[in-house]
Amino acid sequence: FPVTISLPTGASGANNRSGGNRGYDYRGSSGAGVGSGDFDFSERSNHATAVIDRQSNISLTMSEAYHGVQKKRLTVANEVIDVRIQPGAKPGTKLRIRGKGQLSPYGQQRGDLFLLVQIEAHPFFQFDGDNLICEVPISPDESVLGAQIDIPTPDGTVSLNVPPGIRSGQSL
């Protein structure tokens, strides 16, 4: 009887901020027409200091995502970049690396690099939202009578009390 075990992954230490539009920021108008106060001509949207962000994917093993990595080396647009990954990265997490984007054609500033986290398939663990799940087989006796079983986790083995009468496919 397979039993699915869910392990909460906790709060991610990874930076989840996304880039957004670098163009003009429309503020809205309470009047009938659009006036000059309706747009934000901020420094970042000014052509003289325009910066160009870029996005790339980063593939992590389950262990790298769970424990973090002090130095992950990757190549983006012929540039080698060392990145530090905080523990708790999840699939779809966006990491922002300041100053590693493309060079602005109007100045010497660089945009930001946004890395989209992808987790390599693991033979035992899978992500389900904020939970890390694994399927553990138990015997029919353990299912009917209950038992204490050892469950593997990325941090080592833990004991789990299986309640009596658990059904096949039930999650704990």
Coordinates of N, CA, C and O in Angstrom, one line a residue:
F1 N 0.8 -1.2 0.0 CA 0.0 0.0 0.0 C 0.9 1.2 0.0 O 1.6 1.5 1.0
P2 N 0.9 2.0 -1.0 CA 1.7 3.2 -1.0 C 1.0 4.3 -0.2 O -0.2 4.5 -0.3
V3 N 1.8 5.0 0.6 CA 1.3 6.2 1.4 C 2.2 7.3 1.0 O 3.4 7.3 0.9
T4 N 1.5 8.5 0.7 CA 2.3 9.7 0.3 C 2.6 10.5 1.5 O 1.7 10.8 2.3
I5 N 3.8 10.9 1.7 CA 4.3 11.7 2.8 C 4.6 13.1 2.3 O 5.4 13.2 1.3
S6 N 4.0 14.1 2.9 CA 4.3 15.5 2.5 C 5.1 16.1 3.5 O 4.9 16.1 4.7
L7 N 6.2 16.7 3.1 CA 7.1 17.4 3.9 C 7.1 18.9 3.6 O 7.3 19.3 2.4
P8 N 6.7 19.8 4.5 CA 6.7 21.2 4.2 C 8.1 21.7 3.9 O 9.0 21.4 4.6
T9 N 8.2 22.5 2.8 CA 9.5 23.0 2.5 C 9.8 24.3 3.2 O 10.9 24.8 3.1
G10 N 8.9 25.0 3.9 CA 9.2 26.2 4.6 C 9.2 27.4 3.7 O 9.0 27.3 2.5
A11 N 9.6 28.5 4.3 CA 9.7 29.7 3.6 C 11.0 29.7 2.7 O 12.0 29.3 3.2
S12 N 10.8 30.1 1.5 CA 12.0 30.2 0.6 C 12.9 31.4 1.0 O 12.4 32.5 1.1
G13 N 14.2 31.1 1.0 CA 15.1 32.2 1.2 C 15.5 32.9 -0.1 O 16.2 33.8 -0.1
A14 N 15.0 32.3 -1.2 CA 15.3 32.9 -2.5 C 14.5 34.1 -2.8 O 13.5 34.4 -2.2
N15 N 15.1 34.9 -3.6 CA 14.5 36.2 -4.0 C 13.4 35.9 -5.0 O 13.7 35.5 -6.1
N16 N 12.2 36.3 -4.7 CA 11.1 36.0 -5.6 C 10.7 37.2 -6.4 O 9.6 37.2 -7.0
R17 N 11.4 38.3 -6.4 CA 11.0 39.5 -7.0 C 11.2 39.3 -8.5 O 12.1 38.7 -9.0
S18 N 10.2 39.9 -9.3 CA 10.3 39.8 -10.7 C 10.6 41.2 -11.3 O 10.5 42.2 -10.6
G19 N 10.9 41.2 -12.5 CA 11.4 42.4 -13.2 C 10.3 43.4 -13.4 O 10.3 44.5 -12.9
G20 N 9.3 43.1 -14.2 CA 8.3 44.1 -14.5 C 8.6 44.9 -15.7 O 9.7 44.8 -16.3
N21 N 7.7 45.8 -16.1 CA 7.9 46.7 -17.2 C 8.9 47.8 -16.9 O 8.7 48.5 -15.9
R22 N 9.8 48.0 -17.8 CA 10.8 49.1 -17.6 C 10.4 50.3 -18.3 O 11.1 51.3 -18.4
G23 N 9.2 50.4 -19.0 CA 8.8 51.5 -19.7 C 8.1 52.5 -18.8 O 8.3 52.6 -17.6
Y24 N 7.3 53.4 -19.4 CA 6.6 54.4 -18.6 C 5.6 53.8 -17.7 O 4.9 52.8 -18.1
D25 N 5.5 54.3 -16.5 CA 4.5 53.8 -15.5 C 3.3 54.7 -15.5 O 3.3 55.8 -15.1
Y26 N 2.2 54.2 -16.1 CA 0.9 54.9 -16.1 C 0.4 55.0 -14.7 O 0.1 54.0 -14.1
R27 N 0.1 56.1 -14.2 CA -0.4 56.3 -12.8 C -1.9 56.5 -12.8 O -2.5 56.4 -11.7
G28 N -2.6 56.7 -13.9 CA -4.0 56.8 -13.9 C -4.4 58.3 -13.9 O -3.6 59.1 -13.5
S29 N -5.6 58.6 -14.3 CA -6.1 59.9 -14.3 C -7.5 60.0 -13.7 O -8.3 59.2 -14.1
S30 N -7.7 61.0 -12.9 CA -9.0 61.1 -12.3 C -9.9 62.1 -13.2 O -11.1 62.1 -13.0
G31 N -9.2 62.8 -14.1 CA -9.9 63.7 -14.9 C -10.3 63.0 -16.2 O -10.1 61.8 -16.5
A32 N -10.9 63.8 -17.1 CA -11.4 63.3 -18.4 C -10.2 63.0 -19.4 O -10.2 62.1 -20.1
G33 N -9.2 63.9 -19.3 CA -8.1 63.7 -20.2 C -6.8 63.2 -19.5 O -6.8 63.1 -18.3
V34 N -5.8 63.0 -20.3 CA -4.5 62.5 -19.8 C -3.6 63.7 -19.7 O -3.3 64.3 -20.7
G35 N -3.1 64.0 -18.5 CA -2.2 65.1 -18.4 C -0.8 64.7 -18.1 O -0.5 63.5 -18.0
S36 N 0.1 65.6 -18.0 CA 1.5 65.3 -17.8 C 1.8 64.6 -16.5 O 2.8 64.0 -16.3
G37 N 0.9 64.8 -15.5 CA 1.1 64.2 -14.2 C 0.7 62.7 -14.2 O 0.8 62.1 -13.1
D38 N 0.2 62.2 -15.3 CA -0.3 60.8 -15.3 C 0.8 59.8 -15.6 O 0.6 58.6 -15.5
F39 N 2.0 60.2 -15.9 CA 3.1 59.3 -16.2 C 4.2 59.6 -15.3 O 4.5 60.7 -14.9
D40 N 4.9 58.5 -15.0 CA 6.1 58.5 -14.1 C 7.3 58.4 -15.0 O 7.6 57.3 -15.5
F41 N 8.0 59.5 -15.3 CA 9.2 59.5 -16.1 C 10.4 59.3 -15.2 O 11.3 60.2 -15.0
S42 N 10.5 58.1 -14.6 CA 11.6 57.9 -13.6 C 12.9 57.7 -14.3 O 13.0 57.5 -15.5
E43 N 13.9 57.7 -13.5 CA 15.3 57.7 -14.0 C 15.5 56.4 -14.8 O 16.2 56.4 -15.8
R44 N 14.9 55.3 -14.4 CA 15.1 54.0 -15.0 C 14.4 53.9 -16.4 O 14.8 53.1 -17.2
S45 N 13.4 54.7 -16.6 CA 12.7 54.7 -17.9 C 13.2 55.8 -18.9 O 12.8 55.9 -20.0
N46 N 14.2 56.6 -18.4 CA 14.8 57.6 -19.2 C 15.7 57.0 -20.3 O 16.5 56.2 -19.9
H47 N 15.6 57.4 -21.5 CA 16.4 56.8 -22.6 C 17.9 57.0 -22.3 O 18.7 56.1 -22.7
A48 N 18.3 58.0 -21.6 CA 19.8 58.3 -21.4 C 20.3 57.2 -20.4 O 21.5 56.9 -20.4
T49 N 19.5 56.6 -19.6 CA 19.9 55.6 -18.6 C 19.2 54.3 -18.8 O 19.1 53.5 -17.8
A50 N 18.6 54.1 -19.9 CA 17.8 52.8 -20.1 C 18.7 51.6 -19.9 O 19.9 51.6 -20.3
V51 N 18.2 50.6 -19.2 CA 18.9 49.4 -19.0 C 18.0 48.2 -19.6 O 16.8 48.3 -19.7
I52 N 18.7 47.2 -19.9 CA 18.0 46.1 -20.5 C 18.2 44.8 -19.7 O 19.3 44.4 -19.5
D53 N 17.1 44.3 -19.1 CA 17.2 43.1 -18.3 C 17.2 41.9 -19.2 O 16.7 42.0 -20.4
R54 N 17.7 40.8 -18.7 CA 17.6 39.6 -19.5 C 17.2 38.4 -18.6 O 17.3 38.6 -17.4
Q55 N 16.7 37.4 -19.2 CA 16.2 36.2 -18.4 C 16.8 35.0 -18.9 O 17.0 34.8 -20.1
S56 N 17.1 34.1 -18.0 CA 17.6 32.8 -18.4 C 17.1 31.7 -17.4 O 16.6 32.1 -16.3
N57 N 17.3 30.5 -17.7 CA 16.9 29.4 -16.8 C 18.1 28.9 -16.0 O 19.2 28.9 -16.6
I58 N 17.9 28.4 -14.8 CA 18.9 27.7 -14.1 C 18.4 26.4 -13.5 O 17.3 26.4 -13.0
S59 N 19.1 25.4 -13.8 CA 18.7 24.0 -13.4 C 19.4 23.6 -12.2 O 20.6 23.7 -12.1
L60 N 18.6 23.2 -11.1 CA 19.2 22.8 -9.9 C 18.8 21.3 -9.6 O 17.7 20.9 -10.0
T61 N 19.7 20.6 -8.9 CA 19.3 19.3 -8.4 C 18.4 19.5 -7.2 O 18.3 20.7 -6.6
M62 N 17.7 18.5 -6.7 CA 16.8 18.6 -5.6 C 17.7 19.0 -4.3 O 17.2 19.8 -3.5
S63 N 18.9 18.5 -4.2 CA 19.7 18.8 -3.1 C 20.2 20.3 -3.1 O 20.2 20.9 -2.1
E64 N 20.5 20.8 -4.3 CA 20.9 22.2 -4.4 C 19.8 23.1 -4.1 O 20.0 24.1 -3.4
A65 N 18.6 22.7 -4.5 CA 17.4 23.6 -4.2 C 17.1 23.6 -2.7 O 16.8 24.6 -2.1
Y66 N 17.2 22.4 -2.1 CA 16.8 22.3 -0.7 C 17.8 22.9 0.2 O 17.5 23.6 1.2
H67 N 19.1 22.6 0.0 CA 20.2 23.0 0.9 C 20.8 24.3 0.5 O 21.5 25.0 1.3
G68 N 20.6 24.8 -0.7 CA 21.3 26.0 -1.2 C 22.7 25.6 -1.8 O 23.2 24.6 -1.6
V69 N 23.3 26.6 -2.5 CA 24.6 26.4 -3.1 C 25.3 27.7 -2.9 O 24.8 28.8 -3.1
Q70 N 26.6 27.6 -2.4 CA 27.4 28.8 -2.2 C 27.9 29.4 -3.5 O 28.0 30.6 -3.7
K71 N 28.2 28.5 -4.5 CA 28.7 29.0 -5.8 C 28.2 28.0 -6.9 O 28.7 26.9 -7.0
K72 N 27.3 28.5 -7.7 CA 26.8 27.8 -8.8 C 27.3 28.6 -10.1 O 26.9 29.7 -10.2
R73 N 28.1 27.9 -10.9 CA 28.6 28.6 -12.1 C 27.7 28.3 -13.3 O 27.4 27.2 -13.5
L74 N 27.4 29.3 -14.0 CA 26.6 29.2 -15.2 C 27.1 30.2 -16.3 O 27.7 31.2 -16.0
T75 N 26.8 29.8 -17.5 CA 27.2 30.7 -18.6 C 25.9 31.3 -19.3 O 25.0 30.5 -19.7
V76 N 25.8 32.6 -19.3 CA 24.7 33.3 -19.9 C 25.3 34.3 -21.0 O 26.0 35.2 -20.6
A77 N 24.9 34.1 -22.2 CA 25.3 35.0 -23.3 C 26.8 35.1 -23.3 O 27.4 36.2 -23.3
N78 N 27.6 34.0 -23.3 CA 29.0 33.9 -23.3 C 29.7 34.6 -22.1 O 30.9 34.9 -22.2
E79 N 29.0 34.8 -21.1 CA 29.6 35.3 -19.8 C 29.4 34.3 -18.7 O 28.3 33.8 -18.5
V80 N 30.5 34.0 -18.0 CA 30.5 33.1 -16.9 C 30.1 33.8 -15.6 O 30.7 34.9 -15.3
I81 N 29.1 33.4 -15.0 CA 28.5 34.0 -13.8 C 28.5 33.0 -12.6 O 28.0 31.9 -12.8
D82 N 29.0 33.5 -11.4 CA 28.9 32.7 -10.2 C 27.7 33.2 -9.4 O 27.6 34.4 -9.2
V83 N 26.8 32.3 -9.1 CA 25.5 32.7 -8.4 C 25.5 31.9 -7.1 O 25.8 30.7 -7.0
R84 N 25.0 32.5 -6.0 CA 24.7 31.9 -4.7 C 23.2 31.7 -4.6 O 22.4 32.6 -4.8
I85 N 22.9 30.4 -4.4 CA 21.4 30.0 -4.3 C 21.1 29.8 -2.8 O 21.7 29.0 -2.1
Q86 N 20.1 30.5 -2.3 CA 19.6 30.4 -0.9 C 18.9 29.1 -0.8 O 18.3 28.6 -1.7
P87 N 18.9 28.4 0.4 CA 18.2 27.2 0.6 C 16.7 27.5 0.4 O 16.2 28.5 0.8
G88 N 16.0 26.5 -0.1 CA 14.5 26.6 -0.2 C 14.0 27.0 -1.6 O 12.9 27.4 -1.7
A89 N 14.9 27.0 -2.6 CA 14.4 27.4 -3.9 C 13.4 26.4 -4.4 O 13.6 25.2 -4.2
K90 N 12.4 26.9 -5.1 CA 11.3 26.0 -5.6 C 11.2 26.2 -7.1 O 11.6 27.2 -7.6
P91 N 10.6 25.2 -7.8 CA 10.4 25.4 -9.2 C 9.6 26.7 -9.5 O 8.6 27.0 -8.8
G92 N 10.1 27.5 -10.5 CA 9.4 28.7 -10.8 C 9.9 29.9 -10.1 O 9.5 31.1 -10.4
T93 N 10.8 29.7 -9.1 CA 11.3 30.9 -8.3 C 12.2 31.7 -9.3 O 12.9 31.2 -10.1
K94 N 12.0 33.0 -9.2 CA 12.9 33.9 -10.0 C 13.9 34.5 -9.1 O 13.6 35.1 -8.0
L95 N 15.2 34.4 -9.5 CA 16.3 35.0 -8.8 C 16.8 36.2 -9.6 O 17.0 36.1 -10.8
R96 N 17.0 37.3 -8.9 CA 17.5 38.5 -9.5 C 19.0 38.7 -9.2 O 19.4 38.8 -8.1
I97 N 19.8 38.8 -10.3 CA 21.2 39.1 -10.2 C 21.4 40.5 -10.8 O 21.3 40.7 -12.0
R98 N 21.7 41.4 -9.9 CA 21.8 42.8 -10.3 C 23.1 43.1 -11.1 O 24.1 42.5 -10.8
G99 N 22.9 43.9 -12.1 CA 24.1 44.3 -12.9 C 24.7 43.2 -13.9 O 25.7 43.4 -14.4
K100 N 23.9 42.2 -14.1 CA 24.4 41.1 -15.0 C 23.5 41.0 -16.2 O 23.6 40.0 -17.0
G101 N 22.7 42.0 -16.5 CA 21.9 42.1 -17.7 C 22.7 42.6 -18.9 O 23.9 42.7 -18.8
Q102 N 22.0 43.0 -19.9 CA 22.6 43.6 -21.1 C 23.0 45.0 -20.8 O 22.5 45.7 -20.0
L103 N 24.0 45.4 -21.6 CA 24.5 46.8 -21.5 C 23.6 47.7 -22.2 O 23.1 47.4 -23.3
S104 N 23.3 48.8 -21.6 CA 22.4 49.8 -22.2 C 23.0 50.4 -23.4 O 24.2 50.8 -23.4
P105 N 22.3 50.5 -24.5 CA 22.9 51.2 -25.7 C 23.1 52.7 -25.5 O 23.7 53.3 -26.3
Y106 N 22.5 53.3 -24.5 CA 22.5 54.7 -24.2 C 23.5 55.1 -23.2 O 23.7 56.3 -22.9
G107 N 24.1 54.2 -22.5 CA 25.1 54.5 -21.4 C 25.8 53.2 -21.1 O 25.8 52.2 -21.7
Q108 N 26.5 53.3 -20.0 CA 27.4 52.2 -19.5 C 26.7 51.4 -18.4 O 27.4 50.5 -17.8
Q109 N 25.5 51.6 -18.1 CA 24.8 50.8 -17.1 C 24.3 49.5 -17.7 O 24.1 49.4 -18.9
R110 N 24.2 48.5 -16.8 CA 23.8 47.2 -17.2 C 22.4 46.9 -16.5 O 22.2 47.3 -15.4
G111 N 21.6 46.1 -17.1 CA 20.4 45.7 -16.6 C 20.6 44.5 -15.6 O 21.7 44.2 -15.2
D112 N 19.5 43.9 -15.2 CA 19.6 42.8 -14.3 C 19.3 41.5 -15.0 O 18.7 41.4 -16.0
L113 N 19.9 40.4 -14.4 CA 19.6 39.1 -14.9 C 18.6 38.4 -14.0 O 18.8 38.4 -12.8
F114 N 17.6 37.8 -14.6 CA 16.6 37.1 -13.8 C 16.7 35.6 -14.2 O 16.6 35.3 -15.4
L115 N 16.9 34.8 -13.2 CA 17.1 33.4 -13.4 C 15.8 32.7 -12.9 O 15.4 32.8 -11.8
L116 N 15.2 31.9 -13.8 CA 14.1 31.1 -13.5 C 14.5 29.7 -13.1 O 15.1 29.0 -13.9
V117 N 14.2 29.3 -11.8 CA 14.6 28.1 -11.3 C 13.8 26.9 -11.8 O 12.6 27.0 -11.8
Q118 N 14.6 25.9 -12.3 CA 14.0 24.6 -12.7 C 14.7 23.6 -11.9 O 15.9 23.6 -11.7
I119 N 13.9 22.6 -11.3 CA 14.4 21.5 -10.5 C 14.5 20.3 -11.3 O 13.4 19.9 -11.9
E120 N 15.6 19.6 -11.3 CA 15.8 18.4 -12.1 C 14.9 17.3 -11.4 O 14.8 17.3 -10.1
A121 N 14.4 16.4 -12.1 CA 13.6 15.3 -11.6 C 14.4 14.5 -10.6 O 15.6 14.2 -10.8
H122 N 13.8 14.1 -9.5 CA 14.4 13.2 -8.5 C 13.7 11.9 -8.5 O 12.4 11.9 -8.6
P123 N 14.4 10.8 -8.2 CA 13.7 9.5 -8.3 C 12.7 9.2 -7.1 O 11.9 8.4 -7.2
F124 N 12.8 10.0 -6.0 CA 12.0 9.8 -4.9 C 11.1 10.9 -4.4 O 10.0 10.8 -4.1
F125 N 11.7 12.1 -4.5 CA 10.9 13.3 -4.0 C 10.4 14.1 -5.2 O 11.0 14.2 -6.3
Q126 N 9.2 14.7 -5.0 CA 8.6 15.6 -6.0 C 8.1 16.9 -5.2 O 7.7 16.7 -4.1
F127 N 8.0 18.0 -5.9 CA 7.4 19.2 -5.4 C 5.9 19.2 -5.6 O 5.4 18.8 -6.7
D128 N 5.1 19.6 -4.7 CA 3.7 19.8 -4.8 C 3.4 21.1 -4.1 O 3.1 21.2 -2.9
G129 N 3.5 22.2 -4.9 CA 3.3 23.5 -4.3 C 4.4 23.8 -3.3 O 5.6 23.7 -3.7
D130 N 4.1 24.1 -2.0 CA 5.1 24.3 -1.0 C 5.6 23.0 -0.3 O 6.3 23.1 0.6
N131 N 5.1 21.9 -0.7 CA 5.4 20.6 0.0 C 6.3 19.8 -0.9 O 6.2 19.8 -2.1
L132 N 7.2 19.0 -0.2 CA 8.0 18.1 -0.9 C 7.4 16.7 -0.5 O 7.2 16.4 0.7
I133 N 7.0 15.9 -1.5 CA 6.3 14.7 -1.2 C 7.1 13.5 -1.7 O 8.0 13.6 -2.6
C134 N 6.9 12.4 -1.0 CA 7.5 11.1 -1.4 C 6.4 10.0 -1.1 O 5.6 10.1 -0.3
E135 N 6.5 8.9 -1.9 CA 5.6 7.8 -1.7 C 6.4 6.7 -1.0 O 7.5 6.3 -1.5
V136 N 5.8 6.2 0.1 CA 6.5 5.2 0.9 C 5.6 3.9 1.0 O 4.4 4.0 1.4
P137 N 6.1 2.8 0.6 CA 5.3 1.6 0.7 C 5.2 1.1 2.1 O 6.2 1.1 2.9
I138 N 4.1 0.6 2.6 CA 3.9 0.0 3.9 C 3.2 -1.4 3.6 O 2.5 -1.6 2.6
S139 N 3.3 -2.3 4.6 CA 2.7 -3.6 4.5 C 1.2 -3.5 4.8 O 0.8 -2.6 5.5
P140 N 0.4 -4.5 4.4 CA -1.0 -4.5 4.8 C -1.1 -4.6 6.4 O -2.1 -3.9 6.9
D141 N -0.2 -5.3 7.1 CA -0.3 -5.3 8.5 C -0.1 -3.9 9.1 O -0.8 -3.5 10.0
E142 N 0.9 -3.1 8.6 CA 1.1 -1.8 9.1 C 0.0 -0.9 8.8 O -0.4 0.0 9.5
S143 N -0.7 -1.1 7.6 CA -1.9 -0.3 7.3 C -3.0 -0.5 8.2 O -3.7 0.4 8.7
V144 N -3.3 -1.8 8.6 CA -4.4 -2.1 9.5 C -4.1 -1.8 10.9 O -5.0 -1.2 11.6
L145 N -3.0 -2.2 11.4 CA -2.6 -2.0 12.8 C -1.9 -0.7 13.2 O -1.8 -0.4 14.4
G146 N -1.4 -0.1 12.2 CA -0.6 1.1 12.5 C 0.9 0.7 12.7 O 1.1 -0.5 13.0
A147 N 1.8 1.6 12.6 CA 3.2 1.3 12.8 C 4.0 2.6 12.9 O 3.5 3.7 12.6
Q148 N 5.2 2.4 13.4 CA 6.2 3.5 13.3 C 7.2 3.1 12.2 O 7.8 2.1 12.3
I149 N 7.3 4.0 11.2 CA 8.2 3.7 10.1 C 9.2 4.8 9.9 O 9.0 5.9 10.4
D150 N 10.3 4.5 9.3 CA 11.4 5.5 9.0 C 11.1 6.1 7.6 O 10.9 5.3 6.7
I151 N 11.1 7.4 7.6 CA 10.9 8.1 6.3 C 12.1 8.9 6.0 O 12.7 9.6 6.8
P152 N 12.6 8.7 4.7 CA 13.8 9.5 4.3 C 13.3 11.0 4.0 O 12.2 11.2 3.5
T153 N 14.2 11.9 4.4 CA 14.0 13.3 4.1 C 15.3 13.8 3.5 O 16.4 13.2 3.6
P154 N 15.3 15.0 2.9 CA 16.6 15.5 2.4 C 17.6 15.8 3.6 O 18.8 15.8 3.3
D155 N 17.2 15.9 4.8 CA 18.1 16.1 5.9 C 18.4 14.8 6.7 O 19.1 14.8 7.7
G156 N 17.9 13.7 6.3 CA 18.1 12.4 7.0 C 16.8 11.7 7.2 O 15.7 12.2 6.8
T157 N 16.8 10.6 8.0 CA 15.7 9.8 8.2 C 15.0 10.3 9.5 O 15.6 10.7 10.5
V158 N 13.6 10.3 9.4 CA 12.8 10.6 10.6 C 11.8 9.5 10.8 O 11.4 8.8 9.9
S159 N 11.3 9.3 12.0 CA 10.3 8.3 12.4 C 8.9 8.9 12.2 O 8.7 10.1 12.6
L160 N 8.0 8.2 11.7 CA 6.6 8.6 11.5 C 5.7 7.6 12.1 O 5.8 6.4 11.8
N161 N 4.7 8.0 12.8 CA 3.7 7.1 13.4 C 2.6 7.0 12.3 O 1.9 8.0 12.1
V162 N 2.4 5.8 11.8 CA 1.3 5.6 10.8 C 0.1 5.1 11.7 O 0.1 4.2 12.4
P163 N -1.0 5.9 11.6 CA -2.2 5.5 12.4 C -2.9 4.2 11.9 O -2.8 3.9 10.7
P164 N -3.5 3.5 12.8 CA -4.2 2.3 12.3 C -5.3 2.6 11.4 O -6.0 3.7 11.5
G165 N -5.6 1.8 10.4 CA -6.6 1.9 9.4 C -6.3 2.9 8.3 O -7.3 3.3 7.6
I166 N -5.1 3.2 8.0 CA -4.8 4.1 6.9 C -5.0 3.4 5.6 O -4.9 2.2 5.5
R167 N -5.5 4.1 4.6 CA -5.9 3.5 3.3 C -4.8 3.8 2.3 O -4.0 4.7 2.4
S168 N -4.7 2.9 1.3 CA -3.8 3.1 0.2 C -3.9 4.4 -0.5 O -5.1 4.8 -0.8
G169 N -2.8 5.1 -0.7 CA -2.9 6.4 -1.4 C -3.1 7.6 -0.5 O -3.1 8.7 -0.9
Q170 N -3.4 7.3 0.8 CA -3.7 8.4 1.8 C -2.4 9.2 2.0 O -1.3 8.6 2.1
S171 N -2.5 10.5 2.3 CA -1.4 11.3 2.5 C -1.3 11.6 4.0 O -2.3 11.8 4.7
L172 N 0.0 11.6 4.5 CA 0.2 12.0 5.9 C 1.2 13.2 5.9 O 2.0 13.3 5.0

